[in-house]
Amino acid sequence: QASRPEQPWPGMFFLLLAGCLVPARGQFGGYDPPAPICPAFSCPAGQKAVGNPDHQIWSYGCKDAGMNVFNMASFDPNDPLGGMRAGQKNLDKCCVERDICKQTCGMTSKACHDSFKKCSNKICKGDQNCQLQAMMSDILSEPYDDKKDETEKYDPEATKCKGFKRGQSEACKCVPKKEWQSATETHLKAFYGKFNKEKLTKKGEIKDVDEVWKKWKGKEPEMFLALAAKYKDKAVEIRQKPKPPPYKPPKDDGGSSFSDEAEAEASADAANEEAAEPEAPAPAPASGLDDEDRAFEEKRQSLQDRKAKAAEDEDYDLADKIKGEAAQLLEDEVKRLKAKKAQSIADEEYAEAKRIKQRLAKLEL
C-alpha cells in the first residue's frame, strides 16, 4: 500500500505564525508606559489609614489570559511545538504580586507599577513579545465596570487609577492616630494567625515583636506586601474575570439603529407573507356568545319583560306562568350547553369547552 504524502500545512502554519509575531517585536518593543500617579487613600482629620485584617486579597492573575507567551528566538520550524514549550514564559507571578501591591494599604501606585515592571523584565529578559504581553496585561487587568456612569466624561488618568483606588479602599480602614500602632499589630497578628501561626506565642502575641518593628518601622506597607507575596499561594484568592455584556450598537440621530431597521424589515416581510396566505375560517369564539346563546338571551329577556308587566298589572297568574316558562327555558339551555361542552371536549376544542364552562357557571348561579 502506497504511503500518504507528508502534509506540509503544520510547518507552514507555524511559519506564518512566526512571521506575524516577529515584526511585532520591532513594532511594539521598547515602549515603556509611565507609572500612574494616583491619590493615596485618605482619612478624616485625626485619623490614619491602617490595613483591614478582614480584607481578602484577590487577583485575576494572567495565567489563562494570553500571558503564557513563547520566545521567538527559540522558535524552530522543524520542531515548532518543542520550541514553543522550551521558550514559554509565565508572567502570572508578576500579575498576582501587582494586585497584592494594589491591595496593600499604604502602597503607592508608582511602587506597584515599578514592581510589576521589574518582575516582568526579569522574566522576559529582553523578549519584546513578552514585554508587549506584560504591557497589555497591565492595561487589561481591570474588570468590566458594571456600575459605570454612562454620563460621566471619560478620564484616561482616572481610568489608570481605578484598580488602585478600589484596592486601597477595600484594604484600608481609618483609626484614630493614637490607636494606629496597636491596630497595625492587630493586623499583623491576624495575618500570622491565618498563614503562619509559628510566628505567634501560645498567647497569640507576635514573637520578637521589637525586632519586627526595628526592621520595619516606617515601612509597614512594604512589610505587609512582602508577607502577602511570600504566602500568596494561601493568602490570595484567584478569581475568574467577568465578561462585559454584549455590544449594543448606538442609536443614530433619527433614534433608530441598524438592529431596529433589520427588525422592522423582518416584521414587514413576515406581514407580507401572512397577507399572501389565504384566510382561514374564523375559529369558534373563545369568549362571549354564539348565535344560540344570543337566541336564548333574547327569549329570556322577553319572558322577564312579560313577567314584570304582568306583575305590574297585578295579573299574578300570568306572572307565575311566565316564571315557569323561564325556568324551563333555563333548564333546556343548561342541558344544551352541557351536551355542547362534552362534544367540544371530544373534538379537542378546549377553548370552546372553557367558554361554555364559564357560561354555565353564570347561568347556574
Coordinates of C-alpha atoms in Angstrom, one line a residue:
Q1 CA 0.0 0.0 0.0
A2 CA 1.4 3.4 -1.0
S3 CA 2.2 5.7 1.8
R4 CA 0.4 9.0 2.0
P5 CA 2.5 12.1 1.2
E6 CA 3.5 14.2 4.2
Q7 CA 1.2 17.1 4.7
P8 CA 3.1 20.4 4.7
W9 CA 0.5 22.6 6.4
P10 CA 1.6 22.3 10.0
G11 CA 5.0 23.7 9.3
M12 CA 3.5 26.4 7.0
F13 CA 1.1 27.3 9.8
F14 CA 3.8 27.9 12.4
L15 CA 6.0 29.8 9.8
L16 CA 3.1 32.1 9.2
L17 CA 2.6 32.5 13.0
A18 CA 6.3 33.3 13.3
G19 CA 6.0 35.8 10.5
C20 CA 3.2 37.6 12.3
L21 CA 4.9 37.8 15.7
V22 CA 8.5 38.6 14.7
P23 CA 7.5 42.0 13.2
A24 CA 5.6 42.8 16.4
R25 CA 8.9 42.8 18.3
G26 CA 10.2 45.7 16.4
Q27 CA 6.8 47.5 16.1
F28 CA 5.9 47.4 19.8
G29 CA 9.1 46.7 21.6
G30 CA 10.7 49.5 23.7
Y31 CA 7.6 51.2 24.8
D32 CA 7.8 52.0 28.5
P33 CA 4.5 53.4 29.8
P34 CA 4.9 55.8 32.7
A35 CA 3.7 55.0 36.2
P36 CA 0.3 56.3 37.0
I37 CA 0.3 58.8 39.8
C38 CA -2.8 58.0 41.8
P39 CA -4.0 59.8 45.0
A40 CA -3.4 57.9 48.2
F41 CA -6.2 56.6 50.5
S42 CA -7.2 59.4 52.9
C43 CA -8.8 59.5 56.3
P44 CA -10.6 62.3 58.2
A45 CA -8.6 64.7 60.4
G46 CA -7.2 63.0 63.5
Q47 CA -7.3 59.5 61.9
K48 CA -4.8 57.4 60.0
A49 CA -5.1 54.6 57.5
V50 CA -4.3 51.0 58.6
G51 CA -4.6 47.7 56.9
N52 CA -8.0 46.0 57.2
P53 CA -7.4 42.4 58.6
D54 CA -10.8 41.3 57.2
H55 CA -9.9 42.1 53.6
Q56 CA -9.4 39.1 51.3
I57 CA -6.7 39.9 48.8
W58 CA -7.7 38.6 45.3
S59 CA -6.4 38.7 41.8
Y60 CA -7.4 37.6 38.3
G61 CA -3.8 36.7 37.6
C62 CA -2.8 36.3 34.0
K63 CA -2.1 32.5 33.7
D64 CA -5.1 32.0 31.4
A65 CA -5.3 35.4 29.9
G66 CA -2.8 35.1 27.0
M67 CA 0.2 35.7 29.2
N68 CA 2.0 32.4 28.6
V69 CA 3.9 33.6 25.6
F70 CA 6.9 32.0 23.9
N71 CA 10.2 33.4 22.9
M72 CA 10.5 33.7 19.1
A73 CA 14.3 33.3 19.5
S74 CA 13.6 29.7 20.4
F75 CA 11.3 29.0 17.5
D76 CA 12.3 26.0 15.5
P77 CA 10.3 25.4 12.3
N78 CA 11.4 21.8 12.3
D79 CA 10.1 21.3 15.8
P80 CA 7.6 24.1 16.4
L81 CA 5.9 22.7 19.4
G82 CA 9.1 21.8 21.1
G83 CA 10.4 25.3 20.5
M84 CA 7.2 26.8 21.9
R85 CA 7.5 24.7 25.1
A86 CA 11.1 25.5 25.5
G87 CA 10.6 29.2 25.3
Q88 CA 7.3 29.5 27.2
K89 CA 7.2 32.3 29.7
N90 CA 4.8 32.7 32.6
L91 CA 4.1 36.2 33.9
D92 CA 1.3 35.1 36.3
K93 CA 3.6 35.7 39.3
C94 CA 4.0 39.3 38.3
C95 CA 0.3 39.9 37.8
V96 CA -0.6 38.4 41.2
E97 CA 2.0 40.4 43.0
R98 CA 0.9 43.6 41.2
D99 CA -2.6 43.0 42.6
I100 CA -1.2 42.3 46.0
C101 CA 0.5 45.6 45.9
K102 CA -2.6 47.5 44.9
Q103 CA -4.4 45.9 47.8
T104 CA -1.8 46.6 50.4
C105 CA -2.8 49.6 52.4
G106 CA -0.3 52.4 52.2
M107 CA 1.5 51.3 49.0
T108 CA 1.7 53.9 46.1
S109 CA 0.6 53.4 42.6
K110 CA 4.1 54.1 41.3
A111 CA 5.6 51.5 43.6
C112 CA 3.1 48.9 42.3
H113 CA 3.9 49.9 38.7
D114 CA 7.6 49.7 39.2
S115 CA 7.4 46.4 40.9
F116 CA 5.4 44.8 38.1
K117 CA 7.8 46.3 35.5
K118 CA 10.8 44.9 37.4
C119 CA 9.2 41.4 37.7
S120 CA 8.2 41.3 34.0
N121 CA 11.6 42.5 32.8
K122 CA 13.3 39.8 34.9
I123 CA 11.1 37.1 33.3
C124 CA 11.0 38.5 29.7
K125 CA 14.8 39.0 29.6
G126 CA 14.6 41.4 26.6
D127 CA 12.0 39.4 24.7
Q128 CA 9.8 42.2 23.2
N129 CA 6.9 40.0 22.5
C130 CA 6.8 39.1 26.2
Q131 CA 7.2 42.7 27.2
L132 CA 4.3 43.6 24.9
Q133 CA 2.1 41.0 26.6
A134 CA 3.1 42.3 30.0
M135 CA 2.1 45.8 29.0
M136 CA -1.2 44.6 27.6
S137 CA -1.8 42.6 30.9
D138 CA -1.3 45.8 32.9
I139 CA -3.8 47.7 30.7
L140 CA -6.4 44.9 30.6
S141 CA -6.1 44.0 34.3
E142 CA -9.2 45.9 35.3
P143 CA -12.6 44.1 35.4
Y144 CA -15.6 45.3 33.5
D145 CA -17.2 48.1 35.4
D146 CA -20.9 47.3 35.5
K147 CA -21.6 50.3 37.8
K148 CA -20.1 52.8 35.4
D149 CA -22.0 56.1 35.0
E150 CA -22.6 56.4 31.2
T151 CA -23.0 60.2 31.6
E152 CA -19.6 60.6 33.2
K153 CA -16.9 62.0 30.8
Y154 CA -14.0 59.6 30.1
D155 CA -10.9 60.5 32.0
P156 CA -7.8 58.4 31.0
E157 CA -5.9 59.3 34.1
A158 CA -8.8 58.3 36.4
T159 CA -9.1 55.0 34.4
K160 CA -5.5 54.2 35.1
C161 CA -6.1 54.7 38.9
K162 CA -9.4 52.8 39.1
G163 CA -7.9 49.4 40.2
F164 CA -5.5 51.0 42.6
K165 CA -8.2 53.2 44.1
R166 CA -10.6 50.3 44.5
G167 CA -7.8 48.1 46.0
Q168 CA -6.8 50.7 48.6
S169 CA -10.4 51.4 49.6
E170 CA -11.0 47.7 50.2
A171 CA -7.7 47.1 52.0
C172 CA -7.6 50.2 54.2
K173 CA -9.6 51.5 57.2
C174 CA -9.3 54.6 59.3
V175 CA -8.5 54.5 63.0
P176 CA -7.6 57.3 65.5
K177 CA -3.9 58.2 65.2
K178 CA -3.2 57.2 68.8
E179 CA -4.6 53.7 68.0
W180 CA -2.7 53.2 64.8
Q181 CA 0.3 51.2 66.2
S182 CA -1.9 48.8 68.1
A183 CA -4.2 48.4 65.0
T184 CA -1.1 47.6 62.9
E185 CA 0.0 45.0 65.3
T186 CA -3.6 43.5 65.4
H187 CA -3.4 43.3 61.6
L188 CA 0.0 41.5 61.7
K189 CA -1.3 39.1 64.4
A190 CA -4.4 38.3 62.2
F191 CA -2.1 37.6 59.2
Y192 CA 0.2 35.3 61.1
G193 CA -2.8 33.6 62.7
K194 CA -4.2 32.7 59.3
F195 CA -1.0 31.8 57.4
N196 CA 1.9 31.2 59.8
K197 CA 1.0 30.5 63.5
E198 CA 4.6 29.7 64.3
K199 CA 5.2 33.4 64.4
L200 CA 2.9 33.8 67.4
T201 CA 3.3 32.8 71.0
K202 CA 0.9 30.5 72.7
K203 CA -1.0 33.6 73.9
G204 CA -1.3 34.8 70.3
E205 CA 1.3 37.6 70.6
I206 CA 3.9 38.3 68.0
K207 CA 7.3 36.7 68.7
D208 CA 10.3 39.1 68.8
V209 CA 7.9 42.0 68.2
D210 CA 10.7 44.5 69.0
E211 CA 12.9 43.1 66.3
V212 CA 10.0 43.2 63.8
W213 CA 9.4 46.9 64.4
K214 CA 13.1 47.6 64.4
K215 CA 13.4 46.3 60.9
W216 CA 10.1 47.5 59.5
K217 CA 9.3 50.7 61.5
G218 CA 8.2 53.3 58.9
K219 CA 7.9 50.7 56.2
E220 CA 4.8 48.9 57.4
P221 CA 3.1 48.8 53.9
E222 CA 6.3 47.2 52.5
M223 CA 6.2 44.6 55.3
F224 CA 2.7 43.5 54.6
L225 CA 3.4 43.5 50.9
A226 CA 6.4 41.2 51.4
L227 CA 4.3 38.9 53.7
A228 CA 1.4 38.6 51.3
A229 CA 3.7 37.9 48.4
K230 CA 5.6 35.3 50.4
Y231 CA 2.4 33.5 51.3
K232 CA 0.4 34.3 48.2
D233 CA -0.5 30.7 47.5
K234 CA -2.6 30.8 50.7
A235 CA -3.3 34.5 51.1
V236 CA -4.5 35.4 47.6
E237 CA -7.8 34.3 46.2
I238 CA -7.7 33.8 42.4
R239 CA -10.9 34.8 40.7
Q240 CA -12.3 34.5 37.2
K241 CA -12.6 37.8 35.4
P242 CA -16.2 38.6 34.5
K243 CA -17.1 39.4 30.9
P244 CA -18.7 42.6 29.7
P245 CA -22.3 42.4 28.3
P246 CA -22.8 42.1 24.5
Y247 CA -22.1 45.1 22.5
K248 CA -25.2 47.2 21.6
P249 CA -24.9 49.5 18.5
P250 CA -25.6 53.2 19.3
K251 CA -28.7 54.9 18.2
D252 CA -28.4 57.3 15.2
D253 CA -29.7 60.8 15.1
G254 CA -33.0 59.6 13.9
G255 CA -33.4 57.5 17.0
S256 CA -33.1 54.2 15.2
S257 CA -30.2 51.7 14.9
F258 CA -29.2 49.2 12.4
S259 CA -30.7 46.4 14.5
D260 CA -34.0 48.3 14.7
E261 CA -34.1 48.7 10.9
A262 CA -33.3 45.0 10.4
E263 CA -36.1 44.1 12.9
A264 CA -38.5 46.4 11.1
E265 CA -37.7 44.8 7.7
A266 CA -38.1 41.3 9.2
S267 CA -41.5 42.3 10.6
A268 CA -42.6 43.7 7.2
D269 CA -41.5 40.5 5.4
A270 CA -43.5 38.5 7.9
A271 CA -46.5 40.7 7.4
N272 CA -46.3 40.3 3.6
E273 CA -46.1 36.5 3.9
E274 CA -49.2 36.5 6.2
A275 CA -51.1 38.7 3.7
A276 CA -50.2 36.3 0.9
E277 CA -51.7 33.3 2.7
P278 CA -55.4 32.6 2.2
E279 CA -57.5 33.5 5.2
A280 CA -58.5 30.5 7.4
P281 CA -62.1 30.3 8.6
A282 CA -62.7 32.1 11.8
P283 CA -62.4 29.8 14.9
A284 CA -65.3 29.4 17.3
P285 CA -65.4 32.3 19.8
A286 CA -63.4 31.6 22.9
S287 CA -65.4 34.1 24.9
G288 CA -68.8 35.9 24.5
L289 CA -71.9 34.5 23.0
D290 CA -72.6 32.5 19.8
D291 CA -75.9 32.6 17.9
E292 CA -77.7 30.0 20.0
D293 CA -76.6 31.8 23.2
R294 CA -77.9 35.1 21.9
A295 CA -81.2 33.5 20.9
F296 CA -81.6 32.2 24.5
E297 CA -80.8 35.6 26.0
E298 CA -83.4 37.3 23.8
K299 CA -86.1 34.8 24.8
R300 CA -85.2 35.0 28.5
Q301 CA -85.2 38.8 28.3
S302 CA -88.6 38.7 26.6
L303 CA -90.0 36.5 29.3
Q304 CA -88.6 38.7 32.1
D305 CA -90.2 41.8 30.5
R306 CA -93.6 40.0 30.2
K307 CA -93.4 38.8 33.8
A308 CA -92.6 42.2 35.0
K309 CA -95.5 43.7 33.0
A310 CA -97.9 41.0 34.4
A311 CA -96.8 41.7 37.9
E312 CA -97.3 45.5 37.3
D313 CA -100.8 44.7 36.0
E314 CA -101.4 42.5 39.1
D315 CA -102.0 39.6 36.8
Y316 CA -100.2 37.2 39.2
D317 CA -101.4 34.0 37.5
L318 CA -99.8 35.1 34.2
A319 CA -96.7 36.2 36.0
D320 CA -96.4 32.8 37.7
K321 CA -97.0 31.0 34.3
I322 CA -94.2 33.1 32.7
K323 CA -92.0 32.3 35.6
G324 CA -92.4 28.6 34.9
E325 CA -91.7 29.1 31.2
A326 CA -88.5 31.0 32.1
A327 CA -87.4 28.2 34.4
Q328 CA -88.0 25.6 31.7
L329 CA -86.1 27.7 29.2
L330 CA -83.1 27.9 31.5
E331 CA -83.2 24.2 32.2
D332 CA -83.2 23.4 28.5
E333 CA -80.4 25.8 27.9
V334 CA -78.2 24.2 30.6
K335 CA -78.8 20.8 29.1
R336 CA -77.9 22.1 25.6
L337 CA -74.7 23.7 26.9
K338 CA -73.6 20.6 28.8
A339 CA -74.0 18.5 25.7
K340 CA -72.2 21.0 23.6
K341 CA -69.3 21.2 26.2
A342 CA -69.0 17.4 26.1
Q343 CA -68.9 17.4 22.3
S344 CA -66.2 20.2 22.3
I345 CA -64.0 18.1 24.7
A346 CA -64.4 15.1 22.4
D347 CA -63.4 17.2 19.4
E348 CA -60.5 18.7 21.4
E349 CA -61.8 22.2 21.1
Y350 CA -60.7 23.1 24.6
A351 CA -61.0 26.9 24.2
E352 CA -64.7 26.4 23.3
A353 CA -65.2 24.0 26.2
K354 CA -63.7 26.5 28.6
R355 CA -66.1 29.2 27.2
I356 CA -69.1 27.0 27.7
K357 CA -68.0 26.1 31.2
Q358 CA -67.8 29.8 32.1
R359 CA -71.2 30.4 30.7
L360 CA -72.7 27.5 32.6
A361 CA -71.3 28.9 35.8
K362 CA -73.1 32.2 35.2
L363 CA -76.4 30.5 34.3
E364 CA -76.4 28.2 37.3
L365 CA -75.8 30.9 39.9

